[in-house]
Coordinates of N, CA, C and O and ligand atoms in Angstrom, one line a residue:
X265 N -1.3 -4.6 -4.9 CA -1.0 -5.4 -3.6 C -2.0 -7.0 -4.3 O -2.8 -6.7 -4.7
X266 N -1.0 -7.7 -4.1 CA -1.3 -9.0 -4.0 C -2.1 -10.2 -3.2 O -1.0 -9.8 -2.0
X267 N -3.4 -10.2 -3.3 CA -4.2 -11.0 -1.9 C -3.2 -12.4 -2.2 O -4.2 -13.0 -3.5
X268 N -3.1 -13.0 -0.6 CA -2.9 -14.6 -1.3 C -4.2 -15.3 -0.3 O -4.0 -15.2 0.2
X269 N -4.7 -16.4 -1.1 CA -5.0 -16.8 -1.1 C -5.7 -18.7 -0.7 O -5.3 -19.1 -1.2
X270 N -5.3 -18.7 0.5 CA -5.3 -20.7 0.3 C -6.1 -21.2 -0.3 O -7.6 -20.6 -0.1
X271 N -6.5 -22.5 -0.7 CA -7.4 -23.0 -1.6 C -8.6 -23.6 -0.5 O -9.1 -23.9 -1.9
X272 N -8.8 -24.2 0.4 CA -9.1 -24.2 1.0 C -10.3 -22.7 0.9 O -11.5 -23.2 1.6
X273 N -9.5 -22.4 1.8 CA -9.9 -20.7 2.3 C -11.0 -19.8 1.1 O -12.6 -20.1 1.4
X274 N -10.5 -20.5 -0.2 CA -11.4 -19.2 -1.5 C -12.7 -21.3 -1.8 O -13.4 -20.7 -1.6
X275 N -12.0 -22.3 -1.5 CA -13.1 -23.4 -1.8 C -15.1 -23.1 -0.3 O -15.7 -23.2 -0.9
X276 N -14.0 -22.6 0.7 CA -14.8 -22.1 1.5 C -16.3 -21.4 1.1 O -17.4 -21.0 1.4
X277 N -15.6 -20.2 0.9 CA -16.7 -18.7 -0.1 C -17.1 -19.2 -1.4 O -18.4 -19.0 -0.8
X278 N -16.4 -19.5 -2.1 CA -17.7 -20.1 -3.3 C -17.7 -20.8 -3.0 O -20.1 -20.3 -3.6
X279 N -18.3 -22.1 -2.3 CA -20.0 -23.0 -0.9 C -20.7 -22.5 -0.3 O -21.7 -22.7 -1.0
X280 N -20.2 -20.6 0.4 CA -21.2 -20.2 1.3 C -21.7 -19.6 0.2 O -23.1 -19.4 -0.1
X281 N -21.3 -19.2 -1.2 CA -22.0 -18.3 -1.6 C -23.4 -18.9 -3.0 O -23.9 -18.3 -2.9
X282 N -23.4 -20.1 -3.0 CA -23.6 -20.8 -3.4 C -24.8 -21.3 -2.6 O -25.3 -21.7 -3.1
X283 N -24.3 -21.6 -1.1 CA -25.7 -21.8 -0.6 C -26.8 -21.0 0.3 O -27.3 -21.4 -0.3
X284 N -25.8 -19.6 0.2 CA -26.7 -18.8 0.0 C -27.7 -18.6 -0.4 O -28.7 -17.5 -0.2
X285 N -28.1 -18.5 -1.7 CA -28.4 -18.5 -2.0 C -30.5 -17.8 -2.9 O -30.0 -19.3 -2.0
X286 N -31.1 -17.8 -3.2 CA -30.6 -15.9 -3.4 C -29.4 -14.6 -2.9 O -30.4 -14.0 -3.7
X287 N -29.4 -14.9 -1.3 CA -29.5 -14.0 -0.6 C -27.1 -14.0 -0.6 O -27.2 -15.1 -1.1
X288 N -27.2 -13.0 -0.1 CA -25.8 -12.7 -0.1 C -25.5 -13.5 0.9 O -25.9 -13.5 1.8
X289 N -23.9 -13.7 1.1 CA -23.4 -14.9 1.9 C -22.1 -13.5 2.3 O -22.2 -12.4 2.0
X290 N -22.0 -14.0 3.8 CA -20.8 -12.9 4.3 C -20.1 -14.4 5.8 O -20.6 -15.3 6.1
X291 N -19.1 -13.2 5.6 CA -18.0 -13.8 6.3 C -16.8 -12.8 6.4 O -16.6 -11.4 5.9
X292 N -15.9 -13.7 8.1 CA -14.6 -13.1 7.8 C -13.5 -13.6 7.2 O -14.0 -14.7 7.2
X293 N -12.7 -12.6 6.4 CA -11.3 -13.5 6.5 C -9.6 -13.0 7.2 O -10.0 -11.6 7.5
X294 N -8.6 -14.5 7.8 CA -8.1 -14.1 8.3 C -7.2 -14.2 7.5 O -6.9 -15.0 6.8
X295 N -5.6 -14.0 8.5 CA -4.8 -14.0 7.1 C -3.8 -13.0 9.1 O -4.2 -12.5 9.2
X296 N -2.9 -12.3 6.9 CA -1.7 -11.8 7.7 C -1.3 -10.6 7.1 O -1.0 -11.2 5.5
X297 N -0.5 -9.4 7.1 CA -0.3 -9.2 5.9 C 0.3 -8.4 5.6 O 0.7 -7.7 7.2
X298 N 1.1 -7.7 5.0 CA 2.4 -6.6 5.1 C 1.8 -5.9 4.6 O 0.7 -5.5 3.7
X299 N 2.7 -4.3 3.6 CA 2.0 -3.9 3.0 C 2.7 -4.2 1.2 O 1.5 -3.2 0.6
X300 N 2.7 -5.9 1.3 CA 2.4 -5.3 -0.5 C 2.2 -6.8 -0.6 O 1.3 -7.1 -2.0
X301 N 2.3 -8.1 0.6 CA 1.2 -8.9 0.4 C -0.1 -8.5 1.3 O 0.2 -9.2 2.1
X302 N -1.2 -9.6 1.3 CA -2.1 -9.6 2.1 C -2.2 -12.1 2.2 O -2.2 -12.0 0.9
X303 N -2.3 -12.4 3.5 CA -2.8 -13.7 3.0 C -3.4 -14.5 4.2 O -3.2 -13.9 5.0
X304 N -4.6 -15.1 3.2 CA -5.9 -14.8 4.0 C -5.6 -17.2 3.4 O -5.3 -17.9 3.2
X305 N -5.0 -17.2 5.7 CA -5.6 -18.6 5.3 C -7.1 -18.7 6.3 O -6.8 -20.5 5.8
X306 N -7.7 -18.8 6.8 CA -8.4 -19.0 6.5 C -9.8 -18.1 6.0 O -10.1 -17.2 6.6
X307 N -11.6 -18.6 5.8 CA -12.5 -17.5 6.3 C -13.3 -19.0 6.9 O -14.1 -19.5 6.4
X308 N -13.9 -17.8 8.1 CA -14.9 -17.9 8.5 C -15.9 -17.4 8.3 O -15.9 -16.6 7.6
X309 N -17.7 -17.9 7.8 CA -18.1 -18.5 7.7 C -19.4 -17.6 9.1 O -19.0 -17.4 10.3
X310 N -20.9 -16.5 8.9 CA -20.7 -15.7 9.1 C -22.7 -15.9 8.9 O -22.6 -15.0 7.7
X311 N -23.3 -15.6 9.4 CA -25.1 -15.8 9.2 C -24.6 -14.1 8.9 O -24.6 -13.4 9.5
X312 N -26.2 -14.0 8.0 CA -26.4 -13.3 6.8 C -27.2 -11.7 7.7 O -28.4 -12.5 7.9
X313 N -27.1 -10.8 9.0 CA -28.6 -10.6 9.3 C -28.8 -9.3 9.4 O -29.9 -8.7 9.9
X314 N -28.7 -8.9 7.7 CA -28.9 -7.3 7.1 C -30.4 -7.8 7.0 O -31.4 -8.7 7.6
X315 N -31.1 -6.4 7.4 CA -32.5 -7.1 6.9 C -33.2 -7.1 5.4 O -34.3 -7.6 5.1
X316 N -31.9 -6.8 4.6 CA -32.5 -7.3 3.4 C -31.6 -7.9 3.4 O -30.9 -7.4 1.9
X317 N -32.1 -9.0 3.6 CA -29.7 -10.0 3.2 C -30.0 -11.0 1.2 O -28.6 -11.2 0.6
X318 N -31.2 -10.8 0.2 CA -31.1 -10.5 -0.4 C -29.6 -9.2 -1.5 O -29.2 -9.3 -2.9
X319 N -29.9 -8.6 -0.9 CA -29.2 -7.2 -1.3 C -28.6 -6.2 -0.2 O -27.2 -5.2 -1.1
X320 N -28.0 -7.4 1.2 CA -27.0 -6.5 1.5 C -26.7 -7.6 2.6 O -27.1 -8.7 2.6
X321 N -25.7 -6.9 3.3 CA -24.6 -7.9 4.3 C -25.1 -6.7 5.2 O -24.5 -6.6 5.5
X322 N -24.7 -8.3 6.1 CA -24.6 -7.7 7.4 C -23.7 -8.9 9.1 O -24.4 -9.7 9.2
X323 N -22.6 -8.5 8.7 CA -22.1 -9.9 9.7 C -22.5 -10.3 11.2 O -22.6 -9.6 11.6
X324 N -22.8 -11.1 11.0 CA -23.5 -11.8 13.0 C -22.3 -11.0 13.1 O -20.9 -11.5 14.0
X325 N -23.0 -10.5 14.9 CA -22.0 -9.6 15.7 C -21.7 -10.4 16.5 O -19.9 -9.6 16.9
X326 N -21.7 -11.4 16.8 CA -21.8 -12.5 17.8 C -20.3 -13.2 17.0 O -18.9 -13.3 17.5
X327 N -20.6 -13.8 15.6 CA -19.2 -13.4 15.2 C -17.8 -13.4 14.9 O -16.8 -12.9 15.2
X328 N -18.7 -12.2 14.5 CA -17.3 -10.6 14.7 C -16.5 -10.9 15.7 O -14.7 -10.3 15.5
X329 N -17.2 -10.8 16.8 CA -16.2 -10.7 18.9 C -15.4 -12.1 18.2 O -14.3 -12.3 19.0
X330 N -15.7 -13.2 18.1 CA -15.4 -14.2 18.2 C -14.2 -14.8 17.3 O -12.9 -15.2 17.5
X331 N -14.7 -13.5 16.4 CA -13.6 -14.4 15.4 C -12.1 -13.0 15.1 O -11.7 -13.3 15.0
X332 N -12.4 -12.8 15.9 CA -11.5 -11.6 16.5 C -10.7 -11.7 16.8 O -9.4 -11.9 17.0
X333 N -11.4 -13.0 18.2 CA -10.7 -13.5 19.9 C -9.7 -14.9 18.7 O -8.7 -15.4 19.3
X334 N -10.8 -15.1 18.0 CA -10.4 -16.5 18.0 C -8.5 -16.6 16.4 O -8.3 -16.8 17.1
X335 N -8.5 -14.6 15.6 CA -7.3 -14.6 15.0 C -5.8 -14.5 15.7 O -5.2 -14.3 15.3
X336 N -6.8 -13.2 16.5 CA -5.8 -12.6 18.0 C -5.1 -14.4 19.0 O -3.4 -14.2 18.5
X337 N -5.7 -15.0 19.2 CA -5.1 -16.6 19.4 C -4.4 -17.0 19.1 O -2.8 -17.5 19.0
X338 N -4.4 -17.6 17.0 CA -3.9 -17.9 16.7 C -2.3 -16.8 16.1 O -1.1 -17.4 14.7
X339 N -2.0 -15.1 16.7 CA -1.6 -15.1 16.6 C -1.4 -14.5 14.5 O -0.8 -13.9 14.0
X340 N -2.9 -14.1 14.3 CA -3.1 -13.6 12.8 C -4.6 -12.4 13.2 O -4.0 -11.4 14.0
X341 N -4.8 -12.1 12.2 CA -5.7 -10.4 12.0 C -7.1 -11.0 11.6 O -7.0 -11.7 10.6
X342 N -8.0 -10.4 11.2 CA -9.3 -10.1 11.3 C -9.5 -10.0 10.1 O -8.5 -8.7 9.7
X343 N -8.9 -9.9 8.4 CA -8.6 -8.8 7.7 C -9.6 -8.0 6.4 O -9.2 -7.4 5.8
X344 N -10.2 -9.1 7.0 CA -11.1 -7.5 5.9 C -12.6 -8.5 6.1 O -13.0 -10.0 7.0
X345 N -13.5 -9.1 5.1 CA -15.1 -9.4 4.9 C -15.5 -10.3 3.4 O -14.2 -9.8 3.1
X346 N -15.8 -10.6 3.5 CA -16.0 -11.4 2.2 C -17.7 -11.9 1.6 O -17.8 -11.8 3.0
X347 N -17.8 -11.2 1.1 CA -18.9 -11.4 0.7 C -19.7 -11.6 -0.2 O -19.0 -11.3 -1.4
X348 N -21.8 -11.8 -1.3 CA -21.2 -12.2 -2.1 C -22.8 -11.7 -2.9 O -23.2 -10.6 -1.9
X349 N -22.1 -11.3 -3.8 CA -23.9 -10.4 -5.1 C -24.0 -11.5 -6.2 O -23.0 -11.7 -6.7
X350 N -25.7 -11.8 -5.3 CA -25.6 -13.0 -6.6 C -25.9 -12.8 -7.8 O -26.6 -13.6 -8.4
X351 N -26.7 -11.4 -7.8 CA -27.7 -11.0 -8.8 C -26.4 -9.8 -10.2 O -26.7 -9.8 -11.0
X352 N -25.2 -10.0 -8.9 CA -24.3 -8.8 -9.8 C -22.6 -9.1 -9.7 O -22.6 -10.3 -9.7
X353 N -22.2 -8.0 -10.3 CA -21.2 -7.9 -9.9 C -19.6 -8.0 -9.0 O -20.3 -8.0 -8.3
X354 N -18.6 -9.2 -9.4 CA -17.6 -9.2 -7.9 C -17.2 -8.1 -8.0 O -15.9 -7.6 -7.5
X355 N -18.1 -6.8 -7.3 CA -16.8 -5.8 -7.8 C -17.6 -4.4 -7.1 O -18.4 -5.7 -6.2
X356 N -17.2 -4.2 -5.7 CA -17.8 -3.2 -4.9 C -19.2 -2.4 -5.3 O -18.6 -1.8 -6.5
X357 N -20.2 -2.1 -4.6 CA -20.6 -1.5 -4.5 C -21.3 -0.2 -4.0 O -20.3 -0.3 -3.4
X358 N -22.3 0.6 -4.7 CA -22.4 1.9 -3.1 C -22.1 1.9 -2.6 O -21.8 2.1 -1.5
X359 N -22.8 0.3 -1.8 CA -23.0 0.7 -0.2 C -22.1 0.2 0.1 O -21.7 0.4 1.1
X360 N -21.2 -1.0 -0.2 CA -20.6 -1.8 0.4 C -19.4 -0.6 0.1 O -18.7 -0.6 1.6
X361 N -18.9 0.3 -0.8 CA -17.8 1.5 -1.0 C -18.7 2.5 0.7 O -17.5 3.2 2.0
X362 N -19.9 3.1 0.7 CA -19.9 4.1 1.4 C -20.3 3.1 3.1 O -20.1 3.3 4.0
X363 N -20.4 2.6 3.5 CA -20.2 0.5 4.6 C -18.9 0.6 4.3 O -18.4 0.7 6.1
X364 N -17.8 0.5 4.3 CA -16.5 0.5 3.8 C -15.7 1.9 4.7 O -15.4 1.7 5.8
X365 N -16.8 2.5 4.1 CA -16.1 4.6 4.3 C -16.2 4.7 6.0 O -15.4 5.4 6.8
X366 N -17.5 4.3 6.2 CA -18.2 4.8 7.8 C -17.5 3.4 8.5 O -17.8 4.0 10.1
X367 N -17.1 2.9 8.6 CA -16.4 1.3 9.5 C -17.7 0.9 9.7 O -17.1 0.2 10.4
X368 N -18.1 0.4 8.8 CA -19.8 -0.5 9.1 C -19.8 -1.6 9.2 O -19.9 -2.8 8.9
X369 N -18.7 -2.1 8.4 CA -17.8 -3.2 6.5 C -17.0 -3.1 8.0 O -15.9 -2.3 6.1
X370 N -15.2 -2.7 8.2 CA -14.2 -2.0 8.3 C -13.7 -3.6 7.6 O -13.5 -4.4 7.4
X371 N -12.6 -2.9 7.2 CA -11.8 -4.8 6.4 C -10.2 -3.9 5.6 O -10.8 -2.6 4.4
X372 N -9.5 -3.6 6.0 CA -8.1 -4.2 4.8 C -8.1 -4.4 3.0 O -8.2 -4.0 2.1
X373 N -9.3 -5.9 3.1 CA -8.9 -6.0 1.4 C -10.8 -7.0 1.9 O -10.4 -7.6 2.9
X374 N -11.1 -6.9 0.8 CA -12.9 -7.3 0.5 C -12.9 -8.3 -0.7 O -11.8 -7.9 -1.7
X375 N -13.2 -9.6 -0.2 CA -14.2 -10.7 -1.1 C -14.5 -10.5 -1.3 O -15.5 -10.3 0.1
X376 N -15.1 -10.8 -2.6 CA -16.4 -10.5 -3.8 C -16.9 -11.9 -4.5 O -15.6 -11.7 -4.9
X377 N -17.8 -12.3 -4.0 CA -18.0 -13.5 -5.1 C -19.2 -12.3 -6.8 O -19.7 -12.0 -6.0
X378 N -19.1 -12.4 -7.3 CA -20.3 -12.1 -7.8 C -20.6 -13.6 -8.6 O -21.8 -14.9 -8.0
X379 N -22.5 -12.8 -8.9 CA -23.3 -13.8 -9.8 C -23.8 -13.5 -10.0 O -23.2 -12.8 -11.7
X380 N -24.7 -14.7 -10.7 CA -25.5 -14.4 -12.8 C -24.7 -15.4 -13.2 O -24.2 -16.2 -12.7
X381 N -25.8 -16.4 -13.9 CA -25.3 -17.6 -14.7 C -23.7 -17.3 -15.2 O -23.1 -18.4 -15.0
X382 N -24.0 -16.5 -15.7 CA -21.7 -16.7 -16.0 C -20.9 -16.4 -15.9 O -20.1 -16.0 -15.3
X383 N -21.3 -15.5 -14.2 CA -20.7 -15.2 -13.3 C -20.4 -15.8 -12.0 O -19.9 -15.1 -10.9
X384 N -21.5 -17.3 -11.8 CA -21.0 -18.2 -10.2 C -19.9 -18.0 -10.1 O -19.9 -18.3 -8.9
X385 N -18.3 -17.7 -10.8 CA -17.6 -18.2 -9.9 C -16.4 -17.5 -9.9 O -15.2 -18.3 -9.5
X386 N -17.3 -16.1 -9.9 CA -16.0 -15.7 -10.3 C -15.7 -15.1 -9.0 O -17.3 -14.3 -8.1
X387 N -14.9 -14.7 -7.9 CA -14.1 -13.9 -7.5 C -13.3 -12.6 -7.2 O -12.3 -12.8 -8.2
X388 N -13.2 -12.2 -6.7 CA -12.1 -11.0 -6.9 C -11.8 -10.1 -5.5 O -12.8 -10.2 -4.7
X389 N -10.8 -9.9 -5.3 CA -10.5 -9.2 -4.0 C -10.3 -7.8 -4.2 O -10.2 -6.7 -5.4
X390 N -10.2 -6.6 -3.3 CA -10.0 -5.4 -3.0 C -9.0 -5.3 -2.3 O -9.9 -5.0 -0.9
X391 N -8.4 -4.4 -2.2 CA -7.6 -2.8 -1.8 C -8.0 -2.1 -0.9 O -8.9 -1.8 -1.6
X392 N -9.0 -1.9 0.4 CA -9.7 -0.3 0.6 C -8.9 -0.2 1.6 O -8.2 -0.4 2.4
X393 N -8.4 1.3 0.7 CA -7.7 2.7 1.5 C -7.6 3.2 2.6 O -6.9 3.7 3.4
X394 N -8.8 2.8 3.1 CA -9.4 4.5 3.7 C -10.7 4.4 3.4 O -11.3 5.8 3.5
X395 N -10.5 5.2 1.9 CA -11.5 6.3 1.1 C -11.9 5.4 -0.2 O -13.2 5.5 -0.2
X396 N -11.4 4.7 -1.2 CA -11.3 3.7 -2.2 C -10.3 2.7 -2.8 O -9.9 1.6 -1.3
X397 N -11.7 1.6 -2.9 CA -11.5 0.1 -2.7 C -10.6 0.6 -4.8 O -10.9 1.3 -5.3
X398 N -9.6 -0.5 -4.3 CA -8.4 -0.9 -5.9 C -8.4 -2.6 -6.1 O -8.0 -3.3 -5.0
X399 N -8.9 -3.0 -7.5 CA -8.8 -4.2 -7.3 C -7.4 -5.2 -7.1 O -6.1 -4.2 -7.6
X400 N -7.4 -6.1 -6.2 CA -6.2 -6.3 -5.7 C -5.6 -8.0 -6.9 O -6.8 -8.2 -7.4
X401 N -5.2 -8.0 -7.3 CA -4.0 -9.4 -7.8 C -4.5 -10.6 -6.9 O -4.2 -10.4 -5.6
X402 N -5.1 -11.8 -7.0 CA -5.8 -11.7 -6.5 C -5.2 -13.4 -6.7 O -5.6 -13.9 -7.5
X403 N -4.3 -14.7 -5.8 CA -3.5 -15.8 -6.4 C -4.6 -16.8 -5.4 O -3.8 -16.7 -3.9
X404 N -4.1 -18.3 -5.5 CA -4.7 -19.0 -5.4 C -3.3 -19.9 -4.6 O -2.5 -20.5 -5.5
X405 N -3.2 -20.1 -3.4 CA -1.8 -20.5 -3.0 C -1.9 -22.2 -2.5 O -3.0 -22.5 -1.1
X406 N -1.5 -23.4 -2.0 CA -1.5 -24.2 -1.3 C -1.0 -23.9 0.4 O -1.1 -22.8 0.5
X407 N -1.4 -24.9 1.1 CA -1.9 -24.6 2.3 C -0.2 -23.9 3.0 O 0.5 -25.3 2.3
X408 N -0.6 -23.6 4.3 CA 0.8 -23.3 4.9 C 1.5 -24.1 6.0 O -0.3 -24.1 6.3
Ligands
ZN527 ZN1 -21.7 -6.1 -1.8

């Protein structure tokens, strides 16, 4: 799958990851998708309400509900979550996979920001098929 993301949405995600350090940031991706291409037009930041926000993320449920309504009213959809790994790689953790599978953190496309001095700006996208993550091509595109 190819994931296109607007420059403003990608910038918002990078900024949120930096601002949340040393905790994980989190939020939701709004856009449209078909079988081959997903286009993310907006990133909506949410408070990370996890018990251990340095190691896990949980999107504020109030924001989750409001964002679904916002997306629907715009004729778009909530594509999935984004979050950061302040000290880890930009790839799904075992916890992420478990929560994707049981629906605790649902989404067709996940965006993850890596951490650490050498990887501070690395952002990757993953498609989730209901069972496993597969890395997707992430392309920054102009605003539509
Ligand atoms: Zn994670």
